């Protein structure tokens, strides 16, 4: 096997552009890689499915975070074809329609708004109604649920839930 080796300095910005160009050339995108995911269809049949760019749009929610002014922020991974802001998807479990509002790509604590996310991208959106961790949102063209990965058992489990909007803001500032 041949393993490429690159030398550079992130602090002095030496060789970084070349590194990014090489990664772009050598590393496959999710469609080319052909990643297999475990899915369950509407008939409760499990199957392994390969991600393709021609698949209908579907995403899996993997984290929900409370944000001070925006309310809940839902983190997801795009698994089917691209998703767009203002796109309507259906929750596999509750069969409720969910409208994706603004789409964000997060870099640290910064939210950068984008109009489109592609397969393999991680994104976030706010103001979804009936969504929980592990839910799959899809177009009605293809009704599948991505099987949830196994979470480790928690050592300590506690939750704080505000009773009013005023309490929510105070709690958001405190956390």
Coordinates of C-alpha atoms in Angstrom, one line a residue:
X1 CA 0.0 0.0 0.0
X2 CA 1.1 3.5 -0.7
X3 CA 0.1 6.1 1.9
X4 CA 0.4 9.8 0.9
X5 CA 2.4 12.0 3.3
X6 CA 2.0 15.8 3.4
X7 CA 4.0 18.3 5.4
X8 CA 2.8 21.7 6.4
X9 CA 2.1 24.2 9.1
X10 CA -1.5 25.3 10.0
X11 CA -0.1 28.0 12.3
X12 CA 1.8 29.6 9.4
X13 CA -0.6 28.5 6.7
X14 CA 2.1 26.6 4.8
X15 CA 0.9 23.7 2.7
X16 CA -2.8 23.9 3.8
X17 CA -4.1 24.7 0.3
X18 CA -2.2 21.8 -1.2
X19 CA -3.5 19.5 1.6
X20 CA -7.1 20.5 0.9
X21 CA -6.7 20.0 -2.8
X22 CA -5.2 16.5 -2.2
X23 CA -8.0 15.5 0.2
X24 CA -10.6 16.7 -2.4
X25 CA -8.9 14.6 -5.0
X26 CA -8.2 11.4 -3.0
X27 CA -11.1 11.2 -0.5
X28 CA -14.4 10.0 -1.9
X29 CA -17.7 11.8 -1.3
X30 CA -20.5 9.7 0.3
X31 CA -22.0 8.9 -3.1
X32 CA -18.8 7.6 -4.6
X33 CA -17.9 5.7 -1.4
X34 CA -21.2 3.8 -1.6
X35 CA -21.8 3.6 2.2
X36 CA -24.2 1.0 3.4
X37 CA -26.8 1.9 6.0
X38 CA -29.2 -0.3 7.8
X39 CA -32.9 0.7 7.1
X40 CA -36.3 -0.5 7.9
X41 CA -39.1 -0.1 5.4
X42 CA -42.8 0.5 6.1
X43 CA -43.4 -3.3 6.1
X44 CA -40.9 -3.6 9.0
X45 CA -38.4 -5.4 6.7
X46 CA -34.7 -4.6 7.5
X47 CA -32.4 -4.1 4.6
X48 CA -28.9 -2.7 3.9
X49 CA -29.1 0.2 1.5
X50 CA -26.4 2.0 -0.4
X51 CA -26.5 5.8 -0.5
X52 CA -26.9 7.1 -4.0
X53 CA -27.3 10.6 -5.3
X54 CA -30.5 9.6 -7.0
X55 CA -32.2 8.5 -3.8
X56 CA -35.1 10.7 -2.5
X57 CA -34.2 13.1 0.2
X58 CA -34.0 11.7 3.8
X59 CA -32.3 12.8 6.9
X60 CA -31.7 11.3 10.4
X61 CA -32.0 13.4 13.6
X62 CA -29.1 12.7 15.9
X63 CA -29.1 15.5 18.4
X64 CA -31.6 18.1 19.8
X65 CA -30.2 21.2 21.6
X66 CA -32.0 24.0 23.5
X67 CA -30.9 27.4 22.3
X68 CA -31.6 30.6 24.1
X69 CA -33.5 32.6 21.5
X70 CA -34.2 30.1 18.8
X71 CA -35.8 27.4 20.9
X72 CA -34.8 23.8 20.0
X73 CA -32.1 23.2 17.4
X74 CA -32.3 19.9 15.6
X75 CA -29.0 18.4 14.3
X76 CA -29.3 15.9 11.4
X77 CA -27.3 14.0 8.8
X78 CA -28.3 14.0 5.2
X79 CA -28.5 10.5 3.9
X80 CA -30.4 10.7 0.6
X81 CA -30.2 13.3 -2.1
X82 CA -29.9 16.9 -1.3
X83 CA -32.3 18.7 1.1
X84 CA -33.3 22.4 0.7
X85 CA -34.5 25.0 3.0
X86 CA -38.3 25.2 3.1
X87 CA -38.6 21.6 1.9
X88 CA -41.4 19.5 3.4
X89 CA -40.5 16.0 4.7
X90 CA -42.5 13.3 6.5
X91 CA -41.5 11.8 9.9
X92 CA -41.4 8.0 9.4
X93 CA -42.7 7.3 13.0
X94 CA -45.4 9.9 13.5
X95 CA -46.3 10.4 9.8
X96 CA -46.4 14.1 10.5
X97 CA -45.3 16.6 7.9
X98 CA -42.3 18.6 8.9
X99 CA -41.1 21.7 7.1
X100 CA -37.4 22.4 7.2
X101 CA -37.0 26.1 7.8
X102 CA -33.6 27.7 7.7
X103 CA -30.7 25.2 7.2
X104 CA -27.5 25.8 9.1
X105 CA -24.0 24.4 9.0
X106 CA -22.4 24.7 12.4
X107 CA -18.7 25.6 12.9
X108 CA -18.1 25.7 16.6
X109 CA -20.7 28.0 18.0
X110 CA -21.2 29.8 14.7
X111 CA -24.3 29.0 12.6
X112 CA -23.8 29.6 8.8
X113 CA -27.1 29.6 6.9
X114 CA -27.1 27.6 3.7
X115 CA -29.8 26.9 1.2
X116 CA -28.9 23.3 0.3
X117 CA -27.2 20.3 2.0
X118 CA -25.9 17.3 0.2
X119 CA -25.5 13.6 1.1
X120 CA -23.1 13.1 4.0
X121 CA -23.5 16.7 5.2
X122 CA -24.3 17.5 8.9
X123 CA -26.8 20.3 9.3
X124 CA -29.2 21.9 11.8
X125 CA -32.6 23.4 11.6
X126 CA -35.1 24.8 14.2
X127 CA -38.8 24.7 14.8
X128 CA -39.7 21.1 14.0
X129 CA -42.9 20.0 15.7
X130 CA -42.9 16.3 16.4
X131 CA -39.4 15.0 16.1
X132 CA -37.1 13.1 18.5
X133 CA -33.6 11.7 18.4
X134 CA -33.3 8.9 15.9
X135 CA -36.3 9.9 13.8
X136 CA -36.0 9.7 10.0
X137 CA -37.5 12.4 7.9
X138 CA -38.1 11.5 4.2
X139 CA -40.1 12.5 1.1
X140 CA -43.2 10.4 0.5
X141 CA -41.5 8.8 -2.5
X142 CA -39.6 6.4 -0.4
X143 CA -40.8 5.4 3.1
X144 CA -37.8 4.1 5.0
X145 CA -36.4 4.6 8.6
X146 CA -32.6 4.6 9.2
X147 CA -31.9 2.2 12.1
X148 CA -30.5 4.2 15.0
X149 CA -27.0 3.6 16.3
X150 CA -26.6 2.2 19.8
X151 CA -26.2 4.8 22.5
X152 CA -24.1 3.8 25.5
X153 CA -26.0 3.5 28.8
X154 CA -25.9 6.8 30.8
X155 CA -24.1 6.9 34.1
X156 CA -26.2 9.9 35.4
X157 CA -29.5 10.9 34.0
X158 CA -31.2 14.2 34.9
X159 CA -33.3 16.7 33.0
X160 CA -34.5 20.3 33.7
X161 CA -37.6 21.5 31.8
X162 CA -38.8 25.1 32.0
X163 CA -42.5 25.7 32.6
X164 CA -42.8 29.0 30.8
X165 CA -41.1 31.0 28.1
X166 CA -39.5 33.3 30.6
X167 CA -38.0 30.3 32.5
X168 CA -36.8 28.9 29.2
X169 CA -34.8 32.1 28.5
X170 CA -33.3 32.2 32.0
X171 CA -32.4 28.5 31.8
X172 CA -30.8 29.0 28.4
X173 CA -28.7 31.8 29.7
X174 CA -27.7 29.8 32.7
X175 CA -26.6 26.7 30.8

